[in-house]
mmCIF file of the C-alpha atoms, coordinates in Angstrom:
data_MODEL
# 
_entry.id   MODEL 
# 
loop_
_atom_site.group_PDB 
_atom_site.id 
_atom_site.type_symbol 
_atom_site.label_atom_id 
_atom_site.label_alt_id 
_atom_site.label_comp_id 
_atom_site.label_asym_id 
_atom_site.label_entity_id 
_atom_site.label_seq_id 
_atom_site.pdbx_PDB_ins_code 
_atom_site.Cartn_x 
_atom_site.Cartn_y 
_atom_site.Cartn_z 
_atom_site.occupancy 
_atom_site.B_iso_or_equiv 
_atom_site.pdbx_formal_charge 
_atom_site.auth_seq_id 
_atom_site.auth_comp_id 
_atom_site.auth_asym_id 
_atom_site.auth_atom_id 
_atom_site.pdbx_PDB_model_num 
ATOM 1  C CA . UNK A 1 1  ? -18.596 -28.973 72.928 1.00 0.00 ? 1  UNK A CA 1 
ATOM 2  C CA . UNK A 1 2  ? -16.164 -27.810 70.065 1.00 0.00 ? 2  UNK A CA 1 
ATOM 3  C CA . UNK A 1 3  ? -13.963 -30.221 70.184 1.00 0.00 ? 3  UNK A CA 1 
ATOM 4  C CA . UNK A 1 4  ? -16.465 -33.238 70.367 1.00 0.00 ? 4  UNK A CA 1 
ATOM 5  C CA . UNK A 1 5  ? -17.780 -31.556 67.384 1.00 0.00 ? 5  UNK A CA 1 
ATOM 6  C CA . UNK A 1 6  ? -14.706 -31.569 65.551 1.00 0.00 ? 6  UNK A CA 1 
ATOM 7  C CA . UNK A 1 7  ? -13.875 -35.238 66.410 1.00 0.00 ? 7  UNK A CA 1 
ATOM 8  C CA . UNK A 1 8  ? -17.319 -36.015 65.320 1.00 0.00 ? 8  UNK A CA 1 
ATOM 9  C CA . UNK A 1 9  ? -17.062 -34.407 62.180 1.00 0.00 ? 9  UNK A CA 1 
ATOM 10 C CA . UNK A 1 10 ? -13.263 -35.853 61.592 1.00 0.00 ? 10 UNK A CA 1 
ATOM 11 C CA . UNK A 1 11 ? -14.786 -38.898 62.158 1.00 0.00 ? 11 UNK A CA 1 
ATOM 12 C CA . UNK A 1 12 ? -17.860 -39.086 59.653 1.00 0.00 ? 12 UNK A CA 1 
ATOM 13 C CA . UNK A 1 13 ? -15.027 -37.031 56.984 1.00 0.00 ? 13 UNK A CA 1 
ATOM 14 C CA . UNK A 1 14 ? -12.360 -40.075 57.501 1.00 0.00 ? 14 UNK A CA 1 
ATOM 15 C CA . UNK A 1 15 ? -14.884 -43.085 56.336 1.00 0.00 ? 15 UNK A CA 1 
ATOM 16 C CA . UNK A 1 16 ? -16.273 -43.009 53.258 1.00 0.00 ? 16 UNK A CA 1 
ATOM 17 C CA . UNK A 1 17 ? -19.173 -45.026 52.422 1.00 0.00 ? 17 UNK A CA 1 
ATOM 18 C CA . UNK A 1 18 ? -18.979 -48.038 50.037 1.00 0.00 ? 18 UNK A CA 1 
ATOM 19 C CA . UNK A 1 19 ? -21.793 -47.713 47.020 1.00 0.00 ? 19 UNK A CA 1 
ATOM 20 C CA . UNK A 1 20 ? -22.081 -49.630 44.333 1.00 0.00 ? 20 UNK A CA 1 
ATOM 21 C CA . UNK A 1 21 ? -20.508 -46.521 42.272 1.00 0.00 ? 21 UNK A CA 1 
ATOM 22 C CA . UNK A 1 22 ? -17.907 -46.898 44.388 1.00 0.00 ? 22 UNK A CA 1 
ATOM 23 C CA . UNK A 1 23 ? -16.431 -44.949 47.416 1.00 0.00 ? 23 UNK A CA 1 
ATOM 24 C CA . UNK A 1 24 ? -18.847 -41.807 48.526 1.00 0.00 ? 24 UNK A CA 1 
ATOM 25 C CA . UNK A 1 25 ? -17.257 -39.021 50.872 1.00 0.00 ? 25 UNK A CA 1 
ATOM 26 C CA . UNK A 1 26 ? -19.452 -37.499 53.573 1.00 0.00 ? 26 UNK A CA 1 
ATOM 27 C CA . UNK A 1 27 ? -18.995 -34.596 55.366 1.00 0.00 ? 27 UNK A CA 1 
ATOM 28 C CA . UNK A 1 28 ? -20.872 -32.419 58.159 1.00 0.00 ? 28 UNK A CA 1 
ATOM 29 C CA . UNK A 1 29 ? -21.204 -28.796 58.980 1.00 0.00 ? 29 UNK A CA 1 
ATOM 30 C CA . UNK A 1 30 ? -21.637 -28.111 62.637 1.00 0.00 ? 30 UNK A CA 1 
ATOM 31 C CA . UNK A 1 31 ? -23.129 -25.185 64.612 1.00 0.00 ? 31 UNK A CA 1 
ATOM 32 C CA . UNK A 1 32 ? -22.608 -25.542 68.292 1.00 0.00 ? 32 UNK A CA 1 
ATOM 33 C CA . UNK A 1 33 ? -22.388 -23.481 71.707 1.00 0.00 ? 33 UNK A CA 1 
ATOM 34 C CA . UNK A 1 34 ? -20.896 -23.153 74.987 1.00 0.00 ? 34 UNK A CA 1 
ATOM 35 C CA . UNK A 1 35 ? -23.390 -22.572 78.077 1.00 0.00 ? 35 UNK A CA 1 
ATOM 36 C CA . UNK A 1 36 ? -20.693 -20.832 79.689 1.00 0.00 ? 36 UNK A CA 1 
ATOM 37 C CA . UNK A 1 37 ? -20.676 -17.978 77.145 1.00 0.00 ? 37 UNK A CA 1 
ATOM 38 C CA . UNK A 1 38 ? -24.267 -16.969 77.368 1.00 0.00 ? 38 UNK A CA 1 
ATOM 39 C CA . UNK A 1 39 ? -26.259 -15.173 80.062 1.00 0.00 ? 39 UNK A CA 1 
ATOM 40 C CA . UNK A 1 40 ? -29.855 -15.226 80.618 1.00 0.00 ? 40 UNK A CA 1 
ATOM 41 C CA . UNK A 1 41 ? -31.439 -15.727 76.754 1.00 0.00 ? 41 UNK A CA 1 
ATOM 42 C CA . UNK A 1 42 ? -34.664 -17.060 75.583 1.00 0.00 ? 42 UNK A CA 1 
ATOM 43 C CA . UNK A 1 43 ? -34.544 -20.743 74.020 1.00 0.00 ? 43 UNK A CA 1 
ATOM 44 C CA . UNK A 1 44 ? -35.573 -19.105 70.605 1.00 0.00 ? 44 UNK A CA 1 
ATOM 45 C CA . UNK A 1 45 ? -32.873 -16.594 70.689 1.00 0.00 ? 45 UNK A CA 1 
ATOM 46 C CA . UNK A 1 46 ? -30.378 -19.395 71.683 1.00 0.00 ? 46 UNK A CA 1 
ATOM 47 C CA . UNK A 1 47 ? -31.479 -21.722 69.016 1.00 0.00 ? 47 UNK A CA 1 
ATOM 48 C CA . UNK A 1 48 ? -31.308 -18.896 66.616 1.00 0.00 ? 48 UNK A CA 1 
ATOM 49 C CA . UNK A 1 49 ? -27.870 -18.310 67.072 1.00 0.00 ? 49 UNK A CA 1 
ATOM 50 C CA . UNK A 1 50 ? -27.032 -21.854 67.304 1.00 0.00 ? 50 UNK A CA 1 
ATOM 51 C CA . UNK A 1 51 ? -28.429 -22.197 63.668 1.00 0.00 ? 51 UNK A CA 1 
ATOM 52 C CA . UNK A 1 52 ? -26.918 -19.015 62.532 1.00 0.00 ? 52 UNK A CA 1 
ATOM 53 C CA . UNK A 1 53 ? -23.272 -20.759 63.256 1.00 0.00 ? 53 UNK A CA 1 
ATOM 54 C CA . UNK A 1 54 ? -24.737 -23.687 61.334 1.00 0.00 ? 54 UNK A CA 1 
ATOM 55 C CA . UNK A 1 55 ? -25.180 -21.600 58.540 1.00 0.00 ? 55 UNK A CA 1 
ATOM 56 C CA . UNK A 1 56 ? -21.785 -19.542 58.939 1.00 0.00 ? 56 UNK A CA 1 
ATOM 57 C CA . UNK A 1 57 ? -20.288 -23.537 58.709 1.00 0.00 ? 57 UNK A CA 1 
ATOM 58 C CA . UNK A 1 58 ? -21.855 -24.487 55.577 1.00 0.00 ? 58 UNK A CA 1 
ATOM 59 C CA . UNK A 1 59 ? -21.218 -20.642 53.998 1.00 0.00 ? 59 UNK A CA 1 
ATOM 60 C CA . UNK A 1 60 ? -17.258 -21.153 54.902 1.00 0.00 ? 60 UNK A CA 1 
ATOM 61 C CA . UNK A 1 61 ? -17.084 -24.286 52.229 1.00 0.00 ? 61 UNK A CA 1 
ATOM 62 C CA . UNK A 1 62 ? -19.066 -27.090 54.606 1.00 0.00 ? 62 UNK A CA 1 
ATOM 63 C CA . UNK A 1 63 ? -17.206 -29.882 56.606 1.00 0.00 ? 63 UNK A CA 1 
ATOM 64 C CA . UNK A 1 64 ? -16.487 -27.345 59.263 1.00 0.00 ? 64 UNK A CA 1 
ATOM 65 C CA . UNK A 1 65 ? -17.750 -26.472 62.747 1.00 0.00 ? 65 UNK A CA 1 
ATOM 66 C CA . UNK A 1 66 ? -18.470 -22.614 63.875 1.00 0.00 ? 66 UNK A CA 1 
ATOM 67 C CA . UNK A 1 67 ? -19.502 -21.660 67.322 1.00 0.00 ? 67 UNK A CA 1 
ATOM 68 C CA . UNK A 1 68 ? -22.576 -19.357 68.072 1.00 0.00 ? 68 UNK A CA 1 
ATOM 69 C CA . UNK A 1 69 ? -21.938 -16.367 70.104 1.00 0.00 ? 69 UNK A CA 1 
ATOM 70 C CA . UNK A 1 70 ? -24.315 -14.116 72.109 1.00 0.00 ? 70 UNK A CA 1 
ATOM 71 C CA . UNK A 1 71 ? -25.341 -11.431 69.556 1.00 0.00 ? 71 UNK A CA 1 
ATOM 72 C CA . UNK A 1 72 ? -25.797 -9.120  72.929 1.00 0.00 ? 72 UNK A CA 1 
ATOM 73 C CA . UNK A 1 73 ? -26.613 -9.915  76.485 1.00 0.00 ? 73 UNK A CA 1 
ATOM 74 C CA . UNK A 1 74 ? -29.759 -8.901  77.967 1.00 0.00 ? 74 UNK A CA 1 
ATOM 75 C CA . UNK A 1 75 ? -29.435 -6.155  80.194 1.00 0.00 ? 75 UNK A CA 1 
ATOM 76 C CA . UNK A 1 76 ? -33.436 -6.341  81.836 1.00 0.00 ? 76 UNK A CA 1 
ATOM 77 C CA . UNK A 1 77 ? -33.848 -10.697 82.754 1.00 0.00 ? 77 UNK A CA 1 
ATOM 78 C CA . UNK A 1 78 ? -37.445 -9.326  83.292 1.00 0.00 ? 78 UNK A CA 1 
ATOM 79 C CA . UNK A 1 79 ? -37.923 -9.235  79.640 1.00 0.00 ? 79 UNK A CA 1 
ATOM 80 C CA . UNK A 1 80 ? -37.738 -13.057 79.456 1.00 0.00 ? 80 UNK A CA 1 
ATOM 81 C CA . UNK A 1 81 ? -41.239 -13.276 81.201 1.00 0.00 ? 81 UNK A CA 1 
ATOM 82 C CA . UNK A 1 82 ? -43.909 -14.068 78.940 1.00 0.00 ? 82 UNK A CA 1 
# 
């Protein structure tokens, strides 16, 4: 996921768009996760971690990719039942 996100980021950054005022560079910040890094988690927790990775990418100066890591693995999967 990280490699693909970097390819997309580089592709966007290397193709400025033409406007009436000249070229405009476009960049993106990306938060990604690799499903192999995650144990049993709620969808909301996973999305929250990916969202945090996105904000880390923005805080790092933008135009970069950051990987979400599980904050802590659940010890009791029964906690997932709602």
